[in-house]
Coordinates of C-alpha atoms and ligand atoms in Angstrom, one line a residue:
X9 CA 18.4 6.9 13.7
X10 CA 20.2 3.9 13.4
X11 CA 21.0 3.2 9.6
X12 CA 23.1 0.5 8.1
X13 CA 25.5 1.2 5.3
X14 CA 25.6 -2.0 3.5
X15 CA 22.8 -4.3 1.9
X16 CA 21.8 -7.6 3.3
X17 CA 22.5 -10.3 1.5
X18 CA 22.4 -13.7 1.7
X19 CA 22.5 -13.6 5.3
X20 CA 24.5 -10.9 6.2
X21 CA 25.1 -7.1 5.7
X22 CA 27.7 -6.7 2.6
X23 CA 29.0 -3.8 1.7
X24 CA 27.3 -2.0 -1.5
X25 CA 28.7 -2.5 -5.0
X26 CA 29.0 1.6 -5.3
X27 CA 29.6 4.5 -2.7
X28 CA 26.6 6.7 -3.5
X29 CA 23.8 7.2 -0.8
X30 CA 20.6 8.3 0.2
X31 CA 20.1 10.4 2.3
X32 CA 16.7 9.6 4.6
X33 CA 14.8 13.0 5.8
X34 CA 12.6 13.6 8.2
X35 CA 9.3 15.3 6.4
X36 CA 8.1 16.8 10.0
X37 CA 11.5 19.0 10.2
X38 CA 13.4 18.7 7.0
X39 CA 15.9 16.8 8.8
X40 CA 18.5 15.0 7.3
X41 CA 18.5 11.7 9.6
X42 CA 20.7 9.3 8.6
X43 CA 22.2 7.6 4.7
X44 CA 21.7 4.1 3.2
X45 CA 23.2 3.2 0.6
X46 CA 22.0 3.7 -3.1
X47 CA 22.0 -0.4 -4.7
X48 CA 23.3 -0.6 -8.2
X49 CA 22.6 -3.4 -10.4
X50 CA 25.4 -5.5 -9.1
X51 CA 23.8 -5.1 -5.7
X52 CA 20.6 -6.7 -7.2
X53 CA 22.7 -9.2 -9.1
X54 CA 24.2 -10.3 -5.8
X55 CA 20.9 -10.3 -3.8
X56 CA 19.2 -12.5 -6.5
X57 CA 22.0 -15.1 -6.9
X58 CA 21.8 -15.6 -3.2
X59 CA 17.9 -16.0 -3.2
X60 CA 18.4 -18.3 -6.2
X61 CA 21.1 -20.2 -4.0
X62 CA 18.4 -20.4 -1.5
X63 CA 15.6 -21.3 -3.2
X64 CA 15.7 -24.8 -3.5
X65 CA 16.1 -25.7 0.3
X66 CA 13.8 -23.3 1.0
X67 CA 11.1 -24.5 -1.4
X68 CA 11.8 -28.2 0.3
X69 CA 11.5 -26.9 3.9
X70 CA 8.2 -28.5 5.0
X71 CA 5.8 -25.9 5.1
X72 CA 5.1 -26.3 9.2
X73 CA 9.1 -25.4 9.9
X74 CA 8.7 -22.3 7.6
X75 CA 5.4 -21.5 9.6
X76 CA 7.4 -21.7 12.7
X77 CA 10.5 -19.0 11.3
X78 CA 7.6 -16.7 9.6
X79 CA 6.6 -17.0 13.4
X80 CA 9.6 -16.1 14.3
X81 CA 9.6 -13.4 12.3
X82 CA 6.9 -11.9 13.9
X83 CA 7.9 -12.3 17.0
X84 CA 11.0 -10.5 16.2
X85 CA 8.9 -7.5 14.8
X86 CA 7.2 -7.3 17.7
X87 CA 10.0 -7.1 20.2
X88 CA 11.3 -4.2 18.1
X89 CA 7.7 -2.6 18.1
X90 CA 9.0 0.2 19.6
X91 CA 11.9 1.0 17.1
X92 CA 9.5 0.0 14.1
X93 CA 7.1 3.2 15.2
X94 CA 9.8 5.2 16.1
X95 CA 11.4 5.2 12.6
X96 CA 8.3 5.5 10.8
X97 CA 7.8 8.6 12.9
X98 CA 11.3 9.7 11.7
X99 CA 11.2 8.6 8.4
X100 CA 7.3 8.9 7.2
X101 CA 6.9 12.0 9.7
X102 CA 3.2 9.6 11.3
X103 CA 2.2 10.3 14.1
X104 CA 3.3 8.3 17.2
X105 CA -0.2 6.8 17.7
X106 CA -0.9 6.1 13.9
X107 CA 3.0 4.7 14.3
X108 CA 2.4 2.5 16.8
X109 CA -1.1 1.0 15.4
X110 CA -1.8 0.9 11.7
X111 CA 2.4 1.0 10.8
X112 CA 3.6 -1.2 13.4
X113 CA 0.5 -3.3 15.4
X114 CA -1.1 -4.6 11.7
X115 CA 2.2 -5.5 9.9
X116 CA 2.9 -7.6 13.0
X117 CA -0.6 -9.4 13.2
X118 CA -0.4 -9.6 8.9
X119 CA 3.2 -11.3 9.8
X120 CA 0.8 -13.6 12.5
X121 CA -1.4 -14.6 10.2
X122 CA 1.1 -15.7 7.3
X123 CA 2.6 -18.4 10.4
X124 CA -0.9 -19.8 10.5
X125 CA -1.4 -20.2 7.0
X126 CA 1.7 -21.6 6.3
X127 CA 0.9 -24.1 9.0
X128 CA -2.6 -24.8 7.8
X129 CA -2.7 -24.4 3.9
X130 CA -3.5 -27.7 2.2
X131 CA -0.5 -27.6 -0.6
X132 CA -1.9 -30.6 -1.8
X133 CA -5.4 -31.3 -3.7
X134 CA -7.0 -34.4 -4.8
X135 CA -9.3 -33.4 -8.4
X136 CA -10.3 -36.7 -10.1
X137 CA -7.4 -39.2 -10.9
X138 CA -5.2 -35.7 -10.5
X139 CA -3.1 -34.4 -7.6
X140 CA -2.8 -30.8 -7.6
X141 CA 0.8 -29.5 -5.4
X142 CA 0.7 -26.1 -5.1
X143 CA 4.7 -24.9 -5.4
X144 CA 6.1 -22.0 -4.9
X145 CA 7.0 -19.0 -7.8
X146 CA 10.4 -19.2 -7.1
X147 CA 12.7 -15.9 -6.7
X148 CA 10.6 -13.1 -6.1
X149 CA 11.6 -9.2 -6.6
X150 CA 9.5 -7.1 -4.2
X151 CA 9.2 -3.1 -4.7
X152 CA 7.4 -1.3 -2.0
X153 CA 6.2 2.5 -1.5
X154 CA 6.6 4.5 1.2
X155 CA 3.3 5.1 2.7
X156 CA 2.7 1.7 4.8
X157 CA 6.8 1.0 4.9
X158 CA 6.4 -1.9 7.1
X159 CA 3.0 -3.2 5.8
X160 CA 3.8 -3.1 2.4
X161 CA 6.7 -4.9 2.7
X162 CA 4.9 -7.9 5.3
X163 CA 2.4 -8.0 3.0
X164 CA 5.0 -9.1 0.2
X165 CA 7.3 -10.9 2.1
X166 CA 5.3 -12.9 4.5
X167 CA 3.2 -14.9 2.2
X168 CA 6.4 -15.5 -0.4
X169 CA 8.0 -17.3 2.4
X170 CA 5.1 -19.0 3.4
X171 CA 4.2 -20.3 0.1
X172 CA 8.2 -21.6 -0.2
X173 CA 9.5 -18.6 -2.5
X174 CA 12.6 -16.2 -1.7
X175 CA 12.9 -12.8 -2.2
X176 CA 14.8 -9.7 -2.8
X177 CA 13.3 -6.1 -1.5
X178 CA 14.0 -3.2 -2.7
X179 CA 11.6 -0.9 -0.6
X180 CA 11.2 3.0 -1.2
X181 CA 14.0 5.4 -1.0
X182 CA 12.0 7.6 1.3
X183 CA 11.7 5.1 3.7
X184 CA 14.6 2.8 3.8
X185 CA 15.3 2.8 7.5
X186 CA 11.8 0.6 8.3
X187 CA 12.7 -1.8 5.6
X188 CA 16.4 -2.0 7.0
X189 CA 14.6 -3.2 11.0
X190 CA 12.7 -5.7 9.4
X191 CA 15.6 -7.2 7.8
X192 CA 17.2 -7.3 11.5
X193 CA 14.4 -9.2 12.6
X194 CA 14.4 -11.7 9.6
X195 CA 17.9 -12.0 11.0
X196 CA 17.3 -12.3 14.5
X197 CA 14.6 -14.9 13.7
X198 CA 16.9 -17.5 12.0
X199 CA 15.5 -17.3 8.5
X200 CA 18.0 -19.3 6.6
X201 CA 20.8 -17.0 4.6
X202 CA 19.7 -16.1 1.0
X203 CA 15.7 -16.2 1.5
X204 CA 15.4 -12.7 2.2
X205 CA 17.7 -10.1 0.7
X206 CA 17.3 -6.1 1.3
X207 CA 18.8 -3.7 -1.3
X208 CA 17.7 -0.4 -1.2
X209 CA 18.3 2.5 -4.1
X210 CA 16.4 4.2 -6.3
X211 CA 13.6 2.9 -8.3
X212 CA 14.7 3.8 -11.8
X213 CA 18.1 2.3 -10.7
X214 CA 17.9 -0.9 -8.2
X215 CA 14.1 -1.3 -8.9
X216 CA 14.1 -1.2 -12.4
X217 CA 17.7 -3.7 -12.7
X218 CA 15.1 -6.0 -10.2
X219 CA 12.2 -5.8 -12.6
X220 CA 14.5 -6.8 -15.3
X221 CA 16.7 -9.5 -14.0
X222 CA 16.5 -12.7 -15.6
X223 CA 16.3 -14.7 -12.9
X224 CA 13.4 -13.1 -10.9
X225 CA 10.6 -15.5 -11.3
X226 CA 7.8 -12.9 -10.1
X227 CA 8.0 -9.3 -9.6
X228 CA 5.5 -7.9 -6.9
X229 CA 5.2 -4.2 -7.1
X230 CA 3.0 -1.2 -5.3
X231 CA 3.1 2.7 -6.0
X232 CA 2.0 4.5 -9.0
X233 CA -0.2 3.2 -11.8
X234 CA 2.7 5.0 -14.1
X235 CA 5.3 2.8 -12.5
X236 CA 3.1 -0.3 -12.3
X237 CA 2.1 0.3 -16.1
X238 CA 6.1 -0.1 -17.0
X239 CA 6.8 -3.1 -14.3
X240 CA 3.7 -5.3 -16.1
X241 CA 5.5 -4.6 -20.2
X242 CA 8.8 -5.4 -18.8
X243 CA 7.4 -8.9 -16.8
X244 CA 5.2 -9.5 -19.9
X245 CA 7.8 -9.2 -22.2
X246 CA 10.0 -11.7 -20.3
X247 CA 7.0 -13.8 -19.2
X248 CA 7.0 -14.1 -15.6
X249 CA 4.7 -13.7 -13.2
X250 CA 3.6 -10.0 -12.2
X251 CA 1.6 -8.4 -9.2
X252 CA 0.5 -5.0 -9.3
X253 CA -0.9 -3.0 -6.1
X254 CA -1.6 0.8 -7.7
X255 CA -3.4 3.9 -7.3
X256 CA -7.2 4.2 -6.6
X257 CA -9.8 7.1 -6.1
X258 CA -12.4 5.3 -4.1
X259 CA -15.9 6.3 -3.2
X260 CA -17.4 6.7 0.0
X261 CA -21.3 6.5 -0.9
X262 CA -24.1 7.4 1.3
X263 CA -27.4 6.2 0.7
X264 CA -30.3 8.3 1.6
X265 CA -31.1 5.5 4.5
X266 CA -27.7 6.1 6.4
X267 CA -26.7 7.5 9.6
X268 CA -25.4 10.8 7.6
X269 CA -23.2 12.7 10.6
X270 CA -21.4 8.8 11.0
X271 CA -20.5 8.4 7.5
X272 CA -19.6 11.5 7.0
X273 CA -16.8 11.2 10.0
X274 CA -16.2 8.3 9.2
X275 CA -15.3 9.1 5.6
X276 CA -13.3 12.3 6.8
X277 CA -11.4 10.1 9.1
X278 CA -10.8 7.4 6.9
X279 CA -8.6 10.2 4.1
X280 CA -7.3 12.6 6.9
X281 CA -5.6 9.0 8.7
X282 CA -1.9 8.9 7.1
X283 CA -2.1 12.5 5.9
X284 CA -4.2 10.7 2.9
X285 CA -1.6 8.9 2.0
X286 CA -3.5 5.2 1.5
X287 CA -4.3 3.8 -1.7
X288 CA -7.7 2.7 -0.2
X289 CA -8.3 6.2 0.8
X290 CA -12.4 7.2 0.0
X291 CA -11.2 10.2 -1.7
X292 CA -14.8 10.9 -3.4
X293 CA -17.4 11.3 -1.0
X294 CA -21.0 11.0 -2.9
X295 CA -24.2 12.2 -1.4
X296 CA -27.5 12.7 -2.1
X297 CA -28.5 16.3 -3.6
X298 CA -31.0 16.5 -0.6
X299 CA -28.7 15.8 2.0
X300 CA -25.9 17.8 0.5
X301 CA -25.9 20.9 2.3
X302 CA -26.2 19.1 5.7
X303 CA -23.4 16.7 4.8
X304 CA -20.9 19.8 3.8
X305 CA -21.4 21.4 6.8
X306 CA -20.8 18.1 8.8
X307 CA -17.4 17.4 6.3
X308 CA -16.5 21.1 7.3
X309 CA -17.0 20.4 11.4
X310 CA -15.4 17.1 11.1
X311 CA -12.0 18.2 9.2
X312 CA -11.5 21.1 12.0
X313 CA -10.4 17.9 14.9
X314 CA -7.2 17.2 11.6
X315 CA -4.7 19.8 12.9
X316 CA -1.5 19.5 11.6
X317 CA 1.6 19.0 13.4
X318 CA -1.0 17.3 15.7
X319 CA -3.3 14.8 14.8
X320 CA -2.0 15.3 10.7
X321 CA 1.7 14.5 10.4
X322 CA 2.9 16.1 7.0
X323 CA 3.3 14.2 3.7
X324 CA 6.4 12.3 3.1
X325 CA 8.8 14.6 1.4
X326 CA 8.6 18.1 -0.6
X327 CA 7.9 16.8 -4.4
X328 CA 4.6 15.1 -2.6
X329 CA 3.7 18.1 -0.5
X330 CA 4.3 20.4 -4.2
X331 CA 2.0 17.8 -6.1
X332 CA -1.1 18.1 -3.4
X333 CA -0.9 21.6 -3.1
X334 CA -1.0 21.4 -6.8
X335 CA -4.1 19.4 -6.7
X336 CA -5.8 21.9 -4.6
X337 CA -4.8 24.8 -6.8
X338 CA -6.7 22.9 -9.9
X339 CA -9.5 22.3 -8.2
X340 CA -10.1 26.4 -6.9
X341 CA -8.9 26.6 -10.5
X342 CA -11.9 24.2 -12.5
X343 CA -14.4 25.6 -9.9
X344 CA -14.8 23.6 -6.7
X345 CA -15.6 25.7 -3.9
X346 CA -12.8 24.8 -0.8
X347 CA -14.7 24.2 2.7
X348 CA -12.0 24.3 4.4
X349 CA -8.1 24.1 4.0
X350 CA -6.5 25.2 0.6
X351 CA -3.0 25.5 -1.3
X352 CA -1.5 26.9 1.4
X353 CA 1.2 25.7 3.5
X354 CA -0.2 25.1 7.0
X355 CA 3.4 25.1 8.4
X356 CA 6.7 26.6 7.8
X357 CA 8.7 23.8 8.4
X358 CA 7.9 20.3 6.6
X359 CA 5.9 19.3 4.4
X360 CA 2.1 19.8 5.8
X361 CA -0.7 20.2 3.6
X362 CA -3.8 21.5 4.8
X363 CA -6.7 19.1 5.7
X364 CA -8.7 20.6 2.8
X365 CA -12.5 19.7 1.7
X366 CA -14.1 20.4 -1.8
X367 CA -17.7 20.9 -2.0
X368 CA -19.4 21.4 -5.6
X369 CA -17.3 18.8 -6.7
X370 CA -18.4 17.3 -10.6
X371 CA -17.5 14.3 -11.7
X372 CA -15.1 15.1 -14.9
X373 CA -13.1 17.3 -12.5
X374 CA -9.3 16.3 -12.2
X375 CA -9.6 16.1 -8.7
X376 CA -12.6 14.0 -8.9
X377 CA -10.7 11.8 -11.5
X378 CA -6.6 11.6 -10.3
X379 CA -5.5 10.2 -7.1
X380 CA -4.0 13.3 -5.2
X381 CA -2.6 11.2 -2.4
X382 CA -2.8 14.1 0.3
X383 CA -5.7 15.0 2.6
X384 CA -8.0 16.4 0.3
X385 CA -11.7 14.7 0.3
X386 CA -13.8 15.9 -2.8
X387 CA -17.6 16.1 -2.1
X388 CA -20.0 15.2 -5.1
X389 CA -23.6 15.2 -5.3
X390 CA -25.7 12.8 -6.8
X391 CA -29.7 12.4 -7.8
X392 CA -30.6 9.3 -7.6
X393 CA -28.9 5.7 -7.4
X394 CA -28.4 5.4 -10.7
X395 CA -26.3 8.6 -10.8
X396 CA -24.5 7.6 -8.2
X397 CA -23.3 4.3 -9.1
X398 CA -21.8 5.9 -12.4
X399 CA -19.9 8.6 -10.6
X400 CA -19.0 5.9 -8.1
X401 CA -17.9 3.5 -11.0
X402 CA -16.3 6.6 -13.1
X403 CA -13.0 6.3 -13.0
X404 CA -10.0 4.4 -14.1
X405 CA -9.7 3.1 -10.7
X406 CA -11.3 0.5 -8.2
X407 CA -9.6 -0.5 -5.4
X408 CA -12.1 -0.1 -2.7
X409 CA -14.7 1.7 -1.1
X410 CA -17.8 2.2 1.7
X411 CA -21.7 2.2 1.4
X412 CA -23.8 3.8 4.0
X413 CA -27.5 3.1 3.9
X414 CA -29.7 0.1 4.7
X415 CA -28.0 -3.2 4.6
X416 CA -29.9 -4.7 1.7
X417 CA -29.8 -1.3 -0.2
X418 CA -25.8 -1.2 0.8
X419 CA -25.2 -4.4 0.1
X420 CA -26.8 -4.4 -3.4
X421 CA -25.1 -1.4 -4.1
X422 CA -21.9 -2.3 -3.5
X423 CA -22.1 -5.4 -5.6
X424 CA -22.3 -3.1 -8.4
X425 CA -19.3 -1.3 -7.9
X426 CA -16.5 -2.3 -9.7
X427 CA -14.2 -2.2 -6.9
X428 CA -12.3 -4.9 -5.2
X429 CA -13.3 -4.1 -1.1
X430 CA -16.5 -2.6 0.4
X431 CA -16.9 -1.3 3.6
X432 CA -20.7 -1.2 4.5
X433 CA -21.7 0.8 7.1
X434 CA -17.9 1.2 8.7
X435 CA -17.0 -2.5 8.3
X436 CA -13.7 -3.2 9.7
X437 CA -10.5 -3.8 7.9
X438 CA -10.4 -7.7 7.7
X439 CA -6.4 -8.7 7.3
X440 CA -7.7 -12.0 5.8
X441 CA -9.6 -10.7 3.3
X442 CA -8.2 -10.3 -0.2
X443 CA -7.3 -6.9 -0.9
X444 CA -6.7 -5.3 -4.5
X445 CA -7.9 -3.6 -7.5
X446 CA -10.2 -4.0 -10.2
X447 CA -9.5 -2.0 -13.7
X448 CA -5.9 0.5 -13.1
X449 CA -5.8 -0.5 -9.8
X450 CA -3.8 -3.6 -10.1
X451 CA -3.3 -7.1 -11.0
X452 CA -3.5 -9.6 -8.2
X453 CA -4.5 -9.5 -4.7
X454 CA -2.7 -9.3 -1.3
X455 CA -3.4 -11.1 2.1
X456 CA -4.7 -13.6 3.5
X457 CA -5.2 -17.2 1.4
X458 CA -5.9 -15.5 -1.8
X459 CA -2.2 -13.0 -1.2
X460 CA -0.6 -16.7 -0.3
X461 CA -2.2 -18.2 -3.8
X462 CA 0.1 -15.2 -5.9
X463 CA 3.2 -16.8 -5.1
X464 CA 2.1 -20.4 -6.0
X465 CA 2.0 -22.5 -9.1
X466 CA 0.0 -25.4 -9.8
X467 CA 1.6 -28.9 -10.5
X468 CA -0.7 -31.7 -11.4
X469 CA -0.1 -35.0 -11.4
X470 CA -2.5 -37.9 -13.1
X471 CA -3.0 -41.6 -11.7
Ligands
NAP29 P1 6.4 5.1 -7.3 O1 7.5 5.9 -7.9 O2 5.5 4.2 -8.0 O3 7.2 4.2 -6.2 C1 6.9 2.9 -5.7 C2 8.2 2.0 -5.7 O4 8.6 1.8 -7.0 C3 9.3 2.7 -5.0 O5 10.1 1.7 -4.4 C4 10.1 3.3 -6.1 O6 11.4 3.6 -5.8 C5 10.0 2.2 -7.2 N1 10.2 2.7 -8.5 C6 10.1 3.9 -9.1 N2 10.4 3.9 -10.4 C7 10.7 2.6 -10.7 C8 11.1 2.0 -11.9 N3 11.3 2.7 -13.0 N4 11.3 0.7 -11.9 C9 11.2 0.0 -10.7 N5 10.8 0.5 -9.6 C10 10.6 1.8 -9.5 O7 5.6 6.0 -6.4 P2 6.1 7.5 -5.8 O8 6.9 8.2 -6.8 O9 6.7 7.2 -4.5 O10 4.7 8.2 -5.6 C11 4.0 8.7 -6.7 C12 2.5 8.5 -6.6 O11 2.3 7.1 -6.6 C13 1.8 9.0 -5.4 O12 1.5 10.3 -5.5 C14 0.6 8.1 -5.4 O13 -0.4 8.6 -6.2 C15 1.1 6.8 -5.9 N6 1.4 5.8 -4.8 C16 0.5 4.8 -4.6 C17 0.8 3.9 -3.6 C18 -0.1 2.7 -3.4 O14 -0.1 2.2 -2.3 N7 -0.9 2.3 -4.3 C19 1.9 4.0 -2.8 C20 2.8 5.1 -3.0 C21 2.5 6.0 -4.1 P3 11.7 5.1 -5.3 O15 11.2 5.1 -3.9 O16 13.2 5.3 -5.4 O17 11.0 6.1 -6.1
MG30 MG1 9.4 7.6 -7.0

């Protein structure tokens, strides 16, 4: 794989303040595939007095020229479309299909539909004797996870520029190489030096001296609700602006009135896709106490078509694989009877986990209560609607879900889920619509308008 050994900076690849590296694995084979190097503070101090350089210019540009580079930009991402899947393959150990689709065809249309927005936005409001200008945050500091490497970071980077802001990444350690092509094509593009800047490291190292530094204006930040939890004290303490994209345990309900054998595929599909590594992953599947039997013996069929090595790639290194399969232990453990899968290694070699389903599932269990991000669906039961909607709404998450039943019923009962996306009856992923969490699951939302209005600030001025 082709790896660069310096950080880019404003505008070209510098060489890194310290020698350390990181070494970048394949999870399929255990393969060591390349290094990067591991940013120190100084990197982050260079990378954020170049996006300060930048800003100004950058926050002047009219907002049709940036439109036409964010264009650019995606244009750029997709003539590399083929080297964008094949690293995430390498590096994320997906699938080539999933590779090619979810990591590599969405970020580029999410990258589309920032150039449009940035073209169309009206910047500018008229309220009473006031006009409202909408300007941008300033420098932003973007930390991104390893499960979506190029979406996470599009979905960060994309509407900063179009909203006028600059930015310094520092995306995850596991999955540097991703974040490394997209800086090529910000490159290739012509995005002016100094509005985007790429250090990669280690989160308690480069991501935390990002968090902190002084001149950040916003810090943007998905992964863990733990990590999340100390990014929001340390952007509180220095008041600036703070976006939080966390965990989630998210429901897949279905009503009595749904089309049972579709949601329950559907649902199995939905956390087997990314070896269940998605935040928005139904992880709790609720059914009605008569339809129960019939729905676990559906869940059962339906995982058997998740093979690893084959249509399941593994999980993305060996502390993740050890933390599912500790999951699944705990559950056997508190009582859950396993369907299918289990603790047990499907492969020798990297880091599978077993497509596993849990029936007999209650709602105070930890696995129906932690997010185990692995492919492991719980099954509860539930007696009426009342019962569901408190197991639905019983946890410290809400960052999305599904509702099979009638519309009317579906839609009523998603409106009182304290969630922050619905699917109802396999509604399709909208990249418009605002996505993000309700209670631990964040603070914020991403794409679309509402991920463009994050990186904004209001300016109103009276005649
Ligand atoms: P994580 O540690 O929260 O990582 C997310 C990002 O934050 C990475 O870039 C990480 O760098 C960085 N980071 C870590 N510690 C930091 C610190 N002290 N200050 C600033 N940045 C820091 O997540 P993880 O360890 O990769 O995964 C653990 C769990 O998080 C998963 O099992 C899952 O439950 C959850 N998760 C959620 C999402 C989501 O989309 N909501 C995504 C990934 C993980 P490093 O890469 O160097 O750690
Ligand atoms: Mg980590």
């Amino acid at each position: 794989m082709k790896c660069h050994d310096g950080m880019y900076i404003g505008g070209e690849w510098r060489p890194a303040a310290s020698s350390d590296t990181i070494a970048v694995i394949n999870p399929a084979d255990e393969q060591v595939i390349g290094h990067v190097p591991a940013g120190t503070a100084e990197d982050i101090d260079a990378a954020v007095r170049a996006a300060r350089a930048a800003f100004p210019a950058w926050a002047a540009t009219p907002p049709a020229e940036r439109a036409a580079l964010i264009g650019a930009v995606r244009d750029a991402l997709a003539a590399r479309a083929g080297d964008i899947a094949a690293t995430v393959t390498a590096e994320l150990g997906a699938p080539p299909p999933l590779a090619a689709g979810v990591h590599t065809g969405l970020p580029i249309a999410i990258a589309g539909s920032y150039a449009e927005l940035a073209a169309t936005h009206p910047f500018e409001e008229k309220v009473g004797n006031s006009v409202v200008h909408a300007e941008p945050v300033g420098v932003v500091g973007a930390i991104t996870p390893w499960n979506y490497p190029l979406h996470q970071i599009v979905a960060k980077v994309a509407p900063a520029l179009a909203a006028g802001c600059t930015v310094v990444l520092k995306p995850a350690e596991d999955t540097p190489l991703t974040a490394q092509l997209f800086a090529e094509a910000v490159h290739a593009a012509g995005v002016p030096a100094g509005v985007f800047n790429l250090v990669t490291g280690l989160g308690p190292v480069a991501g935390q001296a990002l968090a902190e530094h002084e001149d950040v204006d916003l810090v943007s930040f998905t992964g863990s609700t733990a990590v999340g939890r100390r990014i929001g004290a340390i952007a509180g303490g220095a008041v600036k602006r703070v976006a939080l994209e966390l965990g989630g345990k998210s429901a897949n309900v279905i009503l009595p009135g749904a089309d049972l054998g579709k949601a329950v595929a559907v649902g199995i599909a939905n956390v087997m896709s990314n070896s269940g590594q998605t935040c928005s992953a139904w992880t709790r599947m609720l059914v009605h106490t008569d339809q129960y039997d019939e729905a676990v013996r559906l869940a059962a069929e339906a995982v058997a078509k998740y093979v690893p090595g084959e249509r399941v790639g593994p999980l993305v290194n060996a502390r993740q694989q050890q933390r599912v399969r500790g999951y699944i232990e705990k559950g056997v453990e508190e009582g859950a009877r396993l369907v299918a899968g289990g603790p047990e290694a499907p492969l020798e070699t990297g880091y599978y986990v077993s497509p596993t389903v849990f029936a007999d599932v209650t709602p105070q269990m930890t696995i129906a209560q932690e997010e185990i991000f692995g492919p492991v669906v719980s099954i509860l039961r539930y007696e009426d609607e009342e019962d569901a909607l408190a197991i639905a709404n019983g946890t410290v998450y809400g960052l999305s879900g599904a509702v099979w039943g009638e519309p009317e019923a579906a839609v009523a009962f998603a409106r009182r889920m304290d969630t922050g996306q619905v699917d109802i009856n396999g509604g399709r992923f909208n990249p418009l619509a605002p996505f993000g969490g309700y209670k631990q699951s964040g603070v914020g939302r991403e794409l679309g308008a509402h991920g463009l209005a994050e990186y904004l600030q209001t300016k109103s001025l009276q005649f």
